[in-house]
Amino acid sequence: MYCVTLMRYSTFLGFLLILNFVFCRCWIGSANCWGQTAELSFRLAPGLTIQKVADESLVKWPMLADWDSDGRLVVVESAGVAKPIEKHNEQRLHRVVRLVDEDGDGVMDRRIVAADKLPFTEGVLCLGNDMLVTAPPHIWKLTDNDGDGFCEQREIWFDGQTITGCANDLHGPYLGRDGWVYWCKGAFARQKHDLIGGQTLADEAAHIYRRRLFGLSEADSKSSLIEPVMSGGMDNPVEVASLPNGDRFFTSTFLVHPGDGKRDGVAHAIYGGAYDKDHAALDGVLRTGSLMPIMAQMGAVAPSGLACLDSSRLVKAKSPTLVAALFNMQKVTALTLEPSGATYQSTPVDLVIGSRIDFHPTDILEDADGSLLVIDTGGWYNLCCPTSRVDQFTAPGGIYRVRREGLVPAA
């Protein structure tokens, strides 16, 4: 999923973890070290506050979230992952729940099961009475026909064809500001898809794909046809976010071959672009020159969630700001974008840093009042990610709200 393929570098990461415990990454001005069994606490950027708005009584091991049309928080809830993934998926243990804030205080009060008996689920997008739910190798369209919150109808919306051992074949989907639905194809499994315009794509590369919301007009083409936005030699693109002007960005692990503090990060997804890392999976992908550059290099951080803030209430900046969840680093980081030629440049600034190694932010989304919800999935994830196998049964995760001090919550 988020830090897939880290097993290749487990020795190096293990060394870093040892250093982490030896030096006890302490708070500034505090003599107390961060202990593995210590209470979770946070270091925040100046002027920010944090509040837990959903605990284990409402959701355990939350992964990803979206808002439905009634303002309820729709959350993918894990039941744990076991190897091999295809055998585990036969058990269908995962679910999607709706969390309801009944009194408008910003804290969730009640849960409704929206869908259960799902295979390993890696994304949710709410669209009216429907939701698109990703569970490799498929994106499912789930529909609540009677308005009770539970989706009783299911159909396959997209067939991704492959599921590999780390299940990083599909992430998403995400709604673009252009009205298209976007999702990411990872792993190096070969897929073959018919494209808009009559072409066929068949390769092992990573891609961002997009498709019209629920089909094209009869005058265009078949409603199942898709379009590639970018191609890459990375093996785990995760989330896509776009600016008001339509520029797209994505997070990924292994954007470049590791070295000199570089590996994961955020890239500007130029339409038709081909991106690092230089890998055999790119053989056959058309390109006119060298591979496209990476906007923000972050090292071995395993970035997952990505959002573009629509307001400046949280991060006071005149330029557009992206916010990224860094699974491996226990933190949420802001990237204020400054134009640089045909693209952008940015220096990451940390907003939230968790004190425990089993605080794993996996998704973020902005609320109507400009506050930011942070999804902490906890310590359950054990698929291709050695750094997350800590306190699996004592780190249930949770959902937090980050807002600026003195900000009056919206009704």
mmCIF file of C-alpha atoms in Angstrom:
data_model
loop_
_atom_site.group_PDB
_atom_site.id
_atom_site.type_symbol
_atom_site.label_atom_id
_atom_site.label_comp_id
_atom_site.label_asym_id
_atom_site.label_seq_id
_atom_site.Cartn_x
_atom_site.Cartn_y
_atom_site.Cartn_z
ATOM 1 C CA MET A 1 0.000 0.000 0.000
ATOM 2 C CA TYR A 2 1.667 3.257 1.184
ATOM 3 C CA CYS A 3 5.239 2.131 1.794
ATOM 4 C CA VAL A 4 5.178 -0.843 -0.481
ATOM 5 C CA THR A 5 8.510 -2.349 -1.597
ATOM 6 C CA LEU A 6 10.262 -1.032 1.520
ATOM 7 C CA MET A 7 11.379 -4.588 2.236
ATOM 8 C CA ARG A 8 14.233 -4.000 -0.177
ATOM 9 C CA TYR A 9 15.590 -1.411 2.189
ATOM 10 C CA SER A 10 14.565 -2.965 5.504
ATOM 11 C CA THR A 11 18.173 -3.188 6.718
ATOM 12 C CA PHE A 12 18.727 0.529 6.176
ATOM 13 C CA LEU A 13 15.373 1.407 7.724
ATOM 14 C CA GLY A 14 16.049 -0.869 10.667
ATOM 15 C CA PHE A 15 19.255 1.051 11.300
ATOM 16 C CA LEU A 16 17.310 4.314 11.239
ATOM 17 C CA LEU A 17 14.775 2.921 13.685
ATOM 18 C CA ILE A 18 17.549 1.905 16.073
ATOM 19 C CA LEU A 19 18.935 5.426 15.925
ATOM 20 C CA ASN A 20 15.438 6.725 16.519
ATOM 21 C CA PHE A 21 15.132 4.835 19.789
ATOM 22 C CA VAL A 22 18.714 5.530 20.868
ATOM 23 C CA PHE A 23 18.382 9.273 20.478
ATOM 24 C CA CYS A 24 14.701 9.323 21.494
ATOM 25 C CA ARG A 25 13.648 12.169 19.187
ATOM 26 C CA CYS A 26 12.642 14.501 22.031
ATOM 27 C CA TRP A 27 10.347 17.483 21.951
ATOM 28 C CA ILE A 28 12.100 20.832 21.789
ATOM 29 C CA GLY A 29 12.655 22.068 25.347
ATOM 30 C CA SER A 30 11.614 18.767 26.929
ATOM 31 C CA ALA A 31 13.810 16.335 28.811
ATOM 32 C CA ASN A 32 11.401 13.453 28.299
ATOM 33 C CA CYS A 33 12.052 11.128 25.384
ATOM 34 C CA TRP A 34 9.350 9.776 23.075
ATOM 35 C CA GLY A 35 8.796 6.222 24.220
ATOM 36 C CA GLN A 36 7.186 3.448 22.204
ATOM 37 C CA THR A 37 4.583 2.914 24.925
ATOM 38 C CA ALA A 38 4.189 6.582 25.832
ATOM 39 C CA GLU A 39 0.924 8.421 25.309
ATOM 40 C CA LEU A 40 0.580 9.844 21.812
ATOM 41 C CA SER A 41 1.316 13.567 21.717
ATOM 42 C CA PHE A 42 1.975 16.043 18.931
ATOM 43 C CA ARG A 43 4.322 18.796 17.939
ATOM 44 C CA LEU A 44 2.420 21.407 15.921
ATOM 45 C CA ALA A 45 3.372 24.321 13.731
ATOM 46 C CA PRO A 46 2.945 27.668 15.544
ATOM 47 C CA GLY A 47 -0.672 28.730 15.920
ATOM 48 C CA LEU A 48 -2.236 25.298 15.350
ATOM 49 C CA THR A 49 -4.295 23.098 17.670
ATOM 50 C CA ILE A 50 -5.276 19.444 17.369
ATOM 51 C CA GLN A 51 -8.306 17.512 18.656
ATOM 52 C CA LYS A 52 -9.284 13.866 18.370
ATOM 53 C CA VAL A 53 -12.723 13.676 16.761
ATOM 54 C CA ALA A 54 -13.155 9.896 16.340
ATOM 55 C CA ASP A 55 -11.632 7.215 18.540
ATOM 56 C CA GLU A 56 -11.773 3.413 18.719
ATOM 57 C CA SER A 57 -15.387 3.472 19.921
ATOM 58 C CA LEU A 58 -16.414 4.719 16.461
ATOM 59 C CA VAL A 59 -13.719 3.504 14.080
ATOM 60 C CA LYS A 60 -10.702 1.215 14.331
ATOM 61 C CA TRP A 61 -7.805 1.316 11.879
ATOM 62 C CA PRO A 62 -9.274 4.004 9.592
ATOM 63 C CA MET A 63 -7.448 4.299 6.279
ATOM 64 C CA LEU A 64 -9.011 6.815 3.887
ATOM 65 C CA ALA A 65 -11.996 9.144 3.917
ATOM 66 C CA ASP A 66 -14.299 11.392 1.899
ATOM 67 C CA TRP A 67 -17.409 13.491 2.533
ATOM 68 C CA ASP A 68 -20.783 12.230 1.333
ATOM 69 C CA SER A 69 -23.558 14.513 0.039
ATOM 70 C CA ASP A 70 -25.089 14.732 3.550
ATOM 71 C CA GLY A 71 -21.858 15.926 5.157
ATOM 72 C CA ARG A 72 -21.104 12.588 6.817
ATOM 73 C CA LEU A 73 -17.492 11.425 6.942
ATOM 74 C CA VAL A 74 -17.170 8.214 4.919
ATOM 75 C CA VAL A 75 -14.220 6.144 6.142
ATOM 76 C CA VAL A 76 -12.548 2.992 4.850
ATOM 77 C CA GLU A 77 -12.006 0.839 7.945
ATOM 78 C CA SER A 78 -9.460 -1.960 7.861
ATOM 79 C CA ALA A 79 -9.830 -5.313 9.538
ATOM 80 C CA GLY A 80 -6.101 -6.021 9.171
ATOM 81 C CA VAL A 81 -4.159 -7.488 6.261
ATOM 82 C CA ALA A 82 -2.577 -10.928 6.042
ATOM 83 C CA LYS A 83 -0.476 -12.645 3.441
ATOM 84 C CA PRO A 84 -1.048 -13.794 0.809
ATOM 85 C CA ILE A 85 -3.333 -10.915 -0.146
ATOM 86 C CA GLU A 86 -5.485 -12.855 -2.624
ATOM 87 C CA LYS A 87 -6.153 -15.577 -0.054
ATOM 88 C CA HIS A 88 -6.923 -12.969 2.595
ATOM 89 C CA ASN A 89 -9.317 -11.186 0.239
ATOM 90 C CA GLU A 90 -11.491 -14.284 0.089
ATOM 91 C CA GLN A 91 -12.439 -13.586 3.720
ATOM 92 C CA ARG A 92 -13.841 -10.115 2.820
ATOM 93 C CA LEU A 93 -13.232 -8.569 6.236
ATOM 94 C CA HIS A 94 -13.010 -4.864 5.408
ATOM 95 C CA ARG A 95 -15.758 -2.242 5.469
ATOM 96 C CA VAL A 96 -16.747 1.349 4.791
ATOM 97 C CA VAL A 97 -18.527 3.358 7.513
ATOM 98 C CA ARG A 98 -20.198 6.762 7.717
ATOM 99 C CA LEU A 99 -19.397 8.882 10.788
ATOM 100 C CA VAL A 100 -22.042 11.420 11.825
ATOM 101 C CA ASP A 101 -21.533 14.642 13.788
ATOM 102 C CA GLU A 102 -25.043 14.957 15.220
ATOM 103 C CA ASP A 103 -24.617 18.130 17.304
ATOM 104 C CA GLY A 104 -22.353 20.128 14.991
ATOM 105 C CA ASP A 105 -19.432 20.414 17.411
ATOM 106 C CA GLY A 106 -16.944 18.875 14.969
ATOM 107 C CA VAL A 107 -16.669 15.599 16.915
ATOM 108 C CA MET A 108 -18.158 12.427 15.448
ATOM 109 C CA ASP A 109 -20.987 10.881 17.465
ATOM 110 C CA ARG A 110 -22.385 7.917 15.556
ATOM 111 C CA ARG A 111 -21.400 5.371 12.926
ATOM 112 C CA ILE A 112 -23.374 3.780 10.113
ATOM 113 C CA VAL A 113 -22.004 0.802 8.182
ATOM 114 C CA ALA A 114 -22.119 1.816 4.509
ATOM 115 C CA ALA A 115 -20.616 -1.371 3.048
ATOM 116 C CA ASP A 116 -19.184 -4.516 4.572
ATOM 117 C CA LYS A 117 -17.712 -7.838 3.450
ATOM 118 C CA LEU A 118 -15.174 -6.073 1.227
ATOM 119 C CA PRO A 119 -11.715 -7.248 0.139
ATOM 120 C CA PHE A 120 -8.695 -5.087 1.011
ATOM 121 C CA THR A 121 -10.034 -1.603 0.278
ATOM 122 C CA GLU A 122 -7.722 1.230 -0.799
ATOM 123 C CA GLY A 123 -9.917 4.179 -1.693
ATOM 124 C CA VAL A 124 -13.352 5.789 -1.552
ATOM 125 C CA LEU A 125 -14.992 8.603 -3.531
ATOM 126 C CA CYS A 126 -18.559 9.724 -2.782
ATOM 127 C CA LEU A 127 -20.752 10.846 -5.690
ATOM 128 C CA GLY A 128 -24.374 11.536 -4.737
ATOM 129 C CA ASN A 129 -26.016 8.275 -3.678
ATOM 130 C CA ASP A 130 -23.071 6.332 -5.067
ATOM 131 C CA MET A 131 -19.553 5.735 -3.917
ATOM 132 C CA LEU A 132 -16.607 4.391 -5.871
ATOM 133 C CA VAL A 133 -14.576 1.989 -3.736
ATOM 134 C CA THR A 134 -11.206 0.605 -4.795
ATOM 135 C CA ALA A 135 -10.334 -2.973 -3.889
ATOM 136 C CA PRO A 136 -7.687 -4.311 -6.294
ATOM 137 C CA PRO A 137 -8.126 -5.452 -8.953
ATOM 138 C CA HIS A 138 -11.442 -3.548 -9.194
ATOM 139 C CA ILE A 139 -13.047 -0.192 -8.588
ATOM 140 C CA TRP A 140 -16.586 -0.902 -7.405
ATOM 141 C CA LYS A 141 -19.595 1.361 -7.736
ATOM 142 C CA LEU A 142 -21.729 1.014 -4.590
ATOM 143 C CA THR A 143 -25.206 2.542 -4.442
ATOM 144 C CA ASP A 144 -27.533 3.400 -1.554
ATOM 145 C CA ASN A 145 -30.950 3.221 -3.233
ATOM 146 C CA ASP A 146 -33.185 3.748 -0.187
ATOM 147 C CA GLY A 147 -31.259 6.469 1.661
ATOM 148 C CA ASP A 148 -30.546 4.495 4.838
ATOM 149 C CA GLY A 149 -26.772 4.937 4.480
ATOM 150 C CA PHE A 150 -26.038 1.309 3.525
ATOM 151 C CA CYS A 151 -25.103 0.544 -0.092
ATOM 152 C CA GLU A 152 -27.052 -2.517 -1.103
ATOM 153 C CA GLN A 153 -26.129 -2.472 -4.803
ATOM 154 C CA ARG A 154 -22.678 -3.294 -6.170
ATOM 155 C CA GLU A 155 -21.226 -3.370 -9.661
ATOM 156 C CA ILE A 156 -17.740 -3.240 -11.146
ATOM 157 C CA TRP A 157 -16.957 0.268 -12.441
ATOM 158 C CA PHE A 158 -13.386 -0.471 -13.587
ATOM 159 C CA ASP A 159 -11.430 -3.715 -13.937
ATOM 160 C CA GLY A 160 -7.742 -3.193 -13.213
ATOM 161 C CA GLN A 161 -6.979 -6.816 -14.071
ATOM 162 C CA THR A 162 -4.071 -7.393 -11.668
ATOM 163 C CA ILE A 163 -3.376 -7.726 -7.966
ATOM 164 C CA THR A 164 0.211 -8.291 -6.876
ATOM 165 C CA GLY A 165 1.666 -9.352 -3.549
ATOM 166 C CA CYS A 166 1.778 -5.833 -2.106
ATOM 167 C CA ALA A 167 -1.645 -4.833 -3.515
ATOM 168 C CA ASN A 168 -0.317 -1.508 -4.829
ATOM 169 C CA ASP A 169 -1.958 -2.057 -8.216
ATOM 170 C CA LEU A 170 -4.721 0.494 -7.546
ATOM 171 C CA HIS A 171 -5.092 3.642 -5.425
ATOM 172 C CA GLY A 172 -7.948 6.116 -5.544
ATOM 173 C CA PRO A 173 -10.258 7.187 -7.035
ATOM 174 C CA TYR A 174 -10.207 10.993 -6.743
ATOM 175 C CA LEU A 175 -12.494 13.599 -8.287
ATOM 176 C CA GLY A 176 -10.640 16.168 -10.363
ATOM 177 C CA ARG A 177 -11.719 19.781 -10.622
ATOM 178 C CA ASP A 178 -12.372 19.067 -14.311
ATOM 179 C CA GLY A 179 -15.116 16.566 -13.461
ATOM 180 C CA TRP A 180 -13.062 13.491 -14.382
ATOM 181 C CA VAL A 181 -12.441 10.615 -11.968
ATOM 182 C CA TYR A 182 -8.708 9.906 -11.466
ATOM 183 C CA TRP A 183 -6.916 6.903 -10.000
ATOM 184 C CA CYS A 184 -3.370 5.503 -9.818
ATOM 185 C CA LYS A 185 -1.994 2.266 -11.202
ATOM 186 C CA GLY A 186 1.103 0.968 -9.419
ATOM 187 C CA ALA A 187 3.112 -2.260 -9.195
ATOM 188 C CA PHE A 188 4.866 -3.555 -12.300
ATOM 189 C CA ALA A 189 2.118 -5.893 -13.447
ATOM 190 C CA ARG A 190 1.225 -5.763 -17.133
ATOM 191 C CA GLN A 191 -2.248 -4.444 -17.922
ATOM 192 C CA LYS A 192 -4.018 -3.869 -21.219
ATOM 193 C CA HIS A 193 -6.748 -1.234 -21.590
ATOM 194 C CA ASP A 194 -8.736 0.250 -24.459
ATOM 195 C CA LEU A 195 -8.375 4.017 -24.480
ATOM 196 C CA ILE A 196 -10.455 6.954 -25.560
ATOM 197 C CA GLY A 197 -9.567 7.664 -29.188
ATOM 198 C CA GLY A 198 -9.419 4.027 -30.264
ATOM 199 C CA GLN A 199 -5.897 3.190 -29.035
ATOM 200 C CA THR A 200 -4.841 0.367 -26.727
ATOM 201 C CA LEU A 201 -2.355 0.714 -23.872
ATOM 202 C CA ALA A 202 -0.449 -2.392 -22.821
ATOM 203 C CA ASP A 203 2.569 -2.049 -20.529
ATOM 204 C CA GLU A 204 3.930 -2.538 -17.009
ATOM 205 C CA ALA A 205 4.460 1.140 -16.166
ATOM 206 C CA ALA A 206 2.799 3.141 -13.438
ATOM 207 C CA HIS A 207 0.046 5.485 -14.589
ATOM 208 C CA ILE A 208 -2.502 8.021 -13.521
ATOM 209 C CA TYR A 209 -5.712 7.144 -15.348
ATOM 210 C CA ARG A 210 -8.914 9.104 -15.658
ATOM 211 C CA ARG A 211 -12.448 8.448 -16.853
ATOM 212 C CA ARG A 212 -15.620 10.437 -17.295
ATOM 213 C CA LEU A 213 -17.807 10.420 -14.202
ATOM 214 C CA PHE A 214 -20.396 7.845 -15.199
ATOM 215 C CA GLY A 215 -19.812 7.376 -18.889
ATOM 216 C CA LEU A 216 -19.556 9.411 -22.037
ATOM 217 C CA SER A 217 -22.334 10.437 -24.370
ATOM 218 C CA GLU A 218 -23.299 7.940 -27.049
ATOM 219 C CA ALA A 219 -21.740 10.242 -29.644
ATOM 220 C CA ASP A 220 -18.305 9.868 -28.045
ATOM 221 C CA SER A 221 -17.362 6.316 -27.214
ATOM 222 C CA LYS A 222 -17.924 3.459 -24.829
ATOM 223 C CA SER A 223 -18.424 4.630 -21.253
ATOM 224 C CA SER A 224 -15.762 2.210 -19.973
ATOM 225 C CA LEU A 225 -12.889 3.778 -21.898
ATOM 226 C CA ILE A 226 -10.137 5.513 -19.971
ATOM 227 C CA GLU A 227 -7.315 7.972 -20.644
ATOM 228 C CA PRO A 228 -3.741 7.935 -19.283
ATOM 229 C CA VAL A 229 -2.562 11.228 -17.778
ATOM 230 C CA MET A 230 1.036 10.324 -16.984
ATOM 231 C CA SER A 231 3.361 7.314 -17.075
ATOM 232 C CA GLY A 232 6.186 6.480 -14.709
ATOM 233 C CA GLY A 233 8.837 4.053 -13.576
ATOM 234 C CA MET A 234 7.870 4.387 -9.919
ATOM 235 C CA ASP A 235 5.954 1.432 -8.487
ATOM 236 C CA ASN A 236 3.538 3.075 -6.076
ATOM 237 C CA PRO A 237 1.796 6.339 -7.028
ATOM 238 C CA VAL A 238 -0.831 6.867 -4.338
ATOM 239 C CA GLU A 239 -2.936 10.035 -4.400
ATOM 240 C CA VAL A 240 -3.803 12.788 -6.865
ATOM 241 C CA ALA A 241 -4.777 16.379 -6.008
ATOM 242 C CA SER A 242 -5.367 19.352 -8.274
ATOM 243 C CA LEU A 243 -5.159 23.133 -8.004
ATOM 244 C CA PRO A 244 -8.031 25.477 -8.938
ATOM 245 C CA ASN A 245 -6.293 26.040 -12.297
ATOM 246 C CA GLY A 246 -6.398 22.288 -12.992
ATOM 247 C CA ASP A 247 -2.716 21.471 -12.430
ATOM 248 C CA ARG A 248 -2.403 17.953 -11.017
ATOM 249 C CA PHE A 249 0.048 16.560 -8.459
ATOM 250 C CA PHE A 250 0.635 13.075 -7.080
ATOM 251 C CA THR A 251 2.468 11.376 -4.226
ATOM 252 C CA SER A 252 4.532 8.240 -4.692
ATOM 253 C CA THR A 253 7.239 6.076 -3.219
ATOM 254 C CA PHE A 254 10.402 5.376 -5.222
ATOM 255 C CA LEU A 255 10.071 8.328 -7.573
ATOM 256 C CA VAL A 256 13.826 7.993 -8.043
ATOM 257 C CA HIS A 257 16.382 5.336 -7.217
ATOM 258 C CA PRO A 258 17.273 5.825 -3.522
ATOM 259 C CA GLY A 259 20.382 7.836 -2.723
ATOM 260 C CA ASP A 260 21.585 11.205 -1.435
ATOM 261 C CA GLY A 261 18.443 11.565 0.701
ATOM 262 C CA LYS A 262 16.134 11.127 -2.274
ATOM 263 C CA ARG A 263 13.465 8.522 -2.974
ATOM 264 C CA ASP A 264 9.808 9.470 -2.339
ATOM 265 C CA GLY A 265 7.999 12.742 -2.858
ATOM 266 C CA VAL A 266 5.460 14.806 -4.779
ATOM 267 C CA ALA A 267 5.467 15.361 -8.542
ATOM 268 C CA HIS A 268 3.655 17.753 -10.884
ATOM 269 C CA ALA A 269 1.688 15.506 -13.244
ATOM 270 C CA ILE A 270 2.012 17.168 -16.642
ATOM 271 C CA TYR A 271 -0.440 15.652 -19.123
ATOM 272 C CA GLY A 272 1.373 13.042 -21.209
ATOM 273 C CA GLY A 273 4.533 13.215 -19.103
ATOM 274 C CA ALA A 274 6.874 10.298 -18.411
ATOM 275 C CA TYR A 275 8.474 10.283 -14.941
ATOM 276 C CA ASP A 276 11.264 8.634 -12.975
ATOM 277 C CA LYS A 277 12.479 6.312 -11.801
ATOM 278 C CA ASP A 278 14.229 5.024 -14.909
ATOM 279 C CA HIS A 279 12.997 1.451 -14.966
ATOM 280 C CA ALA A 280 12.399 -1.356 -17.444
ATOM 281 C CA ALA A 281 8.654 -0.871 -16.916
ATOM 282 C CA LEU A 282 8.972 2.290 -19.014
ATOM 283 C CA ASP A 283 10.067 0.333 -22.074
ATOM 284 C CA GLY A 284 7.612 1.150 -24.841
ATOM 285 C CA VAL A 285 6.317 4.329 -23.169
ATOM 286 C CA LEU A 286 6.556 7.206 -25.631
ATOM 287 C CA ARG A 287 8.718 10.147 -24.585
ATOM 288 C CA THR A 288 10.504 12.936 -26.382
ATOM 289 C CA GLY A 289 13.443 13.448 -24.054
ATOM 290 C CA SER A 290 14.621 12.857 -20.503
ATOM 291 C CA LEU A 291 12.197 11.867 -17.767
ATOM 292 C CA MET A 292 10.232 14.646 -16.060
ATOM 293 C CA PRO A 293 11.637 16.100 -12.807
ATOM 294 C CA ILE A 294 10.256 15.535 -9.311
ATOM 295 C CA MET A 295 8.933 18.687 -7.642
ATOM 296 C CA ALA A 296 9.565 17.809 -3.966
ATOM 297 C CA GLN A 297 12.109 15.179 -2.926
ATOM 298 C CA MET A 298 11.426 13.876 0.583
ATOM 299 C CA GLY A 299 13.500 10.747 1.144
ATOM 300 C CA ALA A 300 12.050 7.498 2.526
ATOM 301 C CA VAL A 301 8.858 9.084 3.883
ATOM 302 C CA ALA A 302 6.188 6.892 2.181
ATOM 303 C CA PRO A 303 3.792 9.742 1.241
ATOM 304 C CA SER A 304 0.158 8.759 0.981
ATOM 305 C CA GLY A 305 -2.671 11.310 1.309
ATOM 306 C CA LEU A 306 -2.511 14.576 -0.649
ATOM 307 C CA ALA A 307 -4.900 17.536 -0.653
ATOM 308 C CA CYS A 308 -4.983 21.047 -2.074
ATOM 309 C CA LEU A 309 -6.291 23.521 0.499
ATOM 310 C CA ASP A 310 -9.189 25.641 -0.750
ATOM 311 C CA SER A 311 -8.798 28.224 2.004
ATOM 312 C CA SER A 312 -5.887 29.933 3.764
ATOM 313 C CA ARG A 313 -7.352 29.513 7.245
ATOM 314 C CA LEU A 314 -4.940 26.745 8.213
ATOM 315 C CA VAL A 315 -1.827 27.698 6.269
ATOM 316 C CA LYS A 316 -1.649 31.433 5.696
ATOM 317 C CA ALA A 317 -0.164 31.674 2.218
ATOM 318 C CA LYS A 318 -0.960 33.645 -0.899
ATOM 319 C CA SER A 319 0.081 30.794 -3.187
ATOM 320 C CA PRO A 320 -1.728 27.420 -3.525
ATOM 321 C CA THR A 321 -0.817 24.963 -0.781
ATOM 322 C CA LEU A 322 -0.693 21.170 -0.907
ATOM 323 C CA VAL A 323 -0.774 19.090 2.261
ATOM 324 C CA ALA A 324 0.739 15.593 2.333
ATOM 325 C CA ALA A 325 0.451 12.751 4.855
ATOM 326 C CA LEU A 326 3.822 11.043 5.391
ATOM 327 C CA PHE A 327 3.133 7.513 6.610
ATOM 328 C CA ASN A 328 6.733 6.669 7.452
ATOM 329 C CA MET A 329 7.601 9.899 9.252
ATOM 330 C CA GLN A 330 4.532 10.193 11.540
ATOM 331 C CA LYS A 331 3.723 13.645 10.208
ATOM 332 C CA VAL A 332 1.659 15.905 7.973
ATOM 333 C CA THR A 333 3.518 18.420 5.833
ATOM 334 C CA ALA A 334 2.475 21.527 3.879
ATOM 335 C CA LEU A 335 3.952 22.462 0.508
ATOM 336 C CA THR A 336 3.219 26.037 -0.559
ATOM 337 C CA LEU A 337 3.755 26.212 -4.313
ATOM 338 C CA GLU A 338 5.745 28.933 -6.018
ATOM 339 C CA PRO A 339 5.760 29.128 -9.841
ATOM 340 C CA SER A 340 9.069 28.093 -11.386
ATOM 341 C CA GLY A 341 9.096 28.160 -15.166
ATOM 342 C CA ALA A 342 6.474 25.736 -16.433
ATOM 343 C CA THR A 343 6.130 24.037 -13.055
ATOM 344 C CA TYR A 344 6.445 24.828 -9.342
ATOM 345 C CA GLN A 345 8.925 24.575 -6.518
ATOM 346 C CA SER A 346 8.216 24.120 -2.844
ATOM 347 C CA THR A 347 9.938 23.597 0.490
ATOM 348 C CA PRO A 348 8.020 21.260 2.838
ATOM 349 C CA VAL A 349 6.973 22.694 6.219
ATOM 350 C CA ASP A 350 5.761 20.303 8.925
ATOM 351 C CA LEU A 351 2.316 20.973 10.398
ATOM 352 C CA VAL A 352 1.872 17.956 12.692
ATOM 353 C CA ILE A 353 4.390 15.431 14.012
ATOM 354 C CA GLY A 354 3.230 12.492 16.110
ATOM 355 C CA SER A 355 5.351 11.260 19.017
ATOM 356 C CA ARG A 356 4.788 7.535 18.501
ATOM 357 C CA ILE A 357 6.205 5.364 15.748
ATOM 358 C CA ASP A 358 2.781 3.742 15.289
ATOM 359 C CA PHE A 359 1.107 7.070 14.440
ATOM 360 C CA HIS A 360 0.689 6.595 10.690
ATOM 361 C CA PRO A 361 -1.207 9.363 8.854
ATOM 362 C CA THR A 362 -2.620 7.935 5.634
ATOM 363 C CA ASP A 363 -5.156 10.507 4.459
ATOM 364 C CA ILE A 364 -6.095 14.152 4.930
ATOM 365 C CA LEU A 365 -9.077 16.222 3.866
ATOM 366 C CA GLU A 366 -10.191 19.779 4.398
ATOM 367 C CA ASP A 367 -13.451 20.598 6.184
ATOM 368 C CA ALA A 368 -15.789 23.460 5.312
ATOM 369 C CA ASP A 369 -14.376 25.700 8.062
ATOM 370 C CA GLY A 370 -10.804 25.374 6.790
ATOM 371 C CA SER A 371 -9.735 22.857 9.416
ATOM 372 C CA LEU A 372 -7.930 19.689 8.367
ATOM 373 C CA LEU A 373 -8.928 16.132 9.220
ATOM 374 C CA VAL A 374 -6.001 13.737 9.628
ATOM 375 C CA ILE A 375 -6.643 10.006 9.324
ATOM 376 C CA ASP A 376 -4.268 7.975 11.511
ATOM 377 C CA THR A 377 -4.471 4.319 10.515
ATOM 378 C CA GLY A 378 -2.537 3.120 13.584
ATOM 379 C CA GLY A 379 -0.189 0.142 13.608
ATOM 380 C CA TRP A 380 -2.070 -2.681 11.897
ATOM 381 C CA TYR A 381 -0.536 -2.580 8.422
ATOM 382 C CA ASN A 382 1.757 -5.573 7.845
ATOM 383 C CA LEU A 383 1.903 -5.886 4.078
ATOM 384 C CA CYS A 384 5.322 -5.057 2.514
ATOM 385 C CA CYS A 385 6.043 -2.430 5.165
ATOM 386 C CA PRO A 386 8.474 -3.368 7.950
ATOM 387 C CA THR A 387 8.319 0.039 9.672
ATOM 388 C CA SER A 388 4.617 -0.273 10.512
ATOM 389 C CA ARG A 389 4.763 -3.550 12.435
ATOM 390 C CA VAL A 390 4.788 -1.932 15.875
ATOM 391 C CA ASP A 391 2.070 -2.275 18.510
ATOM 392 C CA GLN A 392 -0.375 -3.640 15.963
ATOM 393 C CA PHE A 393 -3.047 -4.434 18.523
ATOM 394 C CA THR A 394 -2.521 -1.432 20.789
ATOM 395 C CA ALA A 395 -2.520 1.280 18.106
ATOM 396 C CA PRO A 396 -6.114 1.462 16.794
ATOM 397 C CA GLY A 397 -5.550 4.797 15.072
ATOM 398 C CA GLY A 398 -8.089 7.604 15.031
ATOM 399 C CA ILE A 399 -9.196 10.782 13.317
ATOM 400 C CA TYR A 400 -7.904 14.206 14.332
ATOM 401 C CA ARG A 401 -8.902 17.762 13.496
ATOM 402 C CA VAL A 402 -6.180 20.386 13.065
ATOM 403 C CA ARG A 403 -7.227 24.032 13.051
ATOM 404 C CA ARG A 404 -5.757 27.455 13.655
ATOM 405 C CA GLU A 405 -6.043 28.840 17.180
ATOM 406 C CA GLY A 406 -8.956 31.232 17.566
ATOM 407 C CA LEU A 407 -10.725 30.009 14.441
ATOM 408 C CA VAL A 408 -14.466 29.932 15.065
ATOM 409 C CA PRO A 409 -15.876 26.631 13.755
ATOM 410 C CA ALA A 410 -18.393 26.940 10.956
ATOM 411 C CA ALA A 411 -21.949 25.817 11.622
#
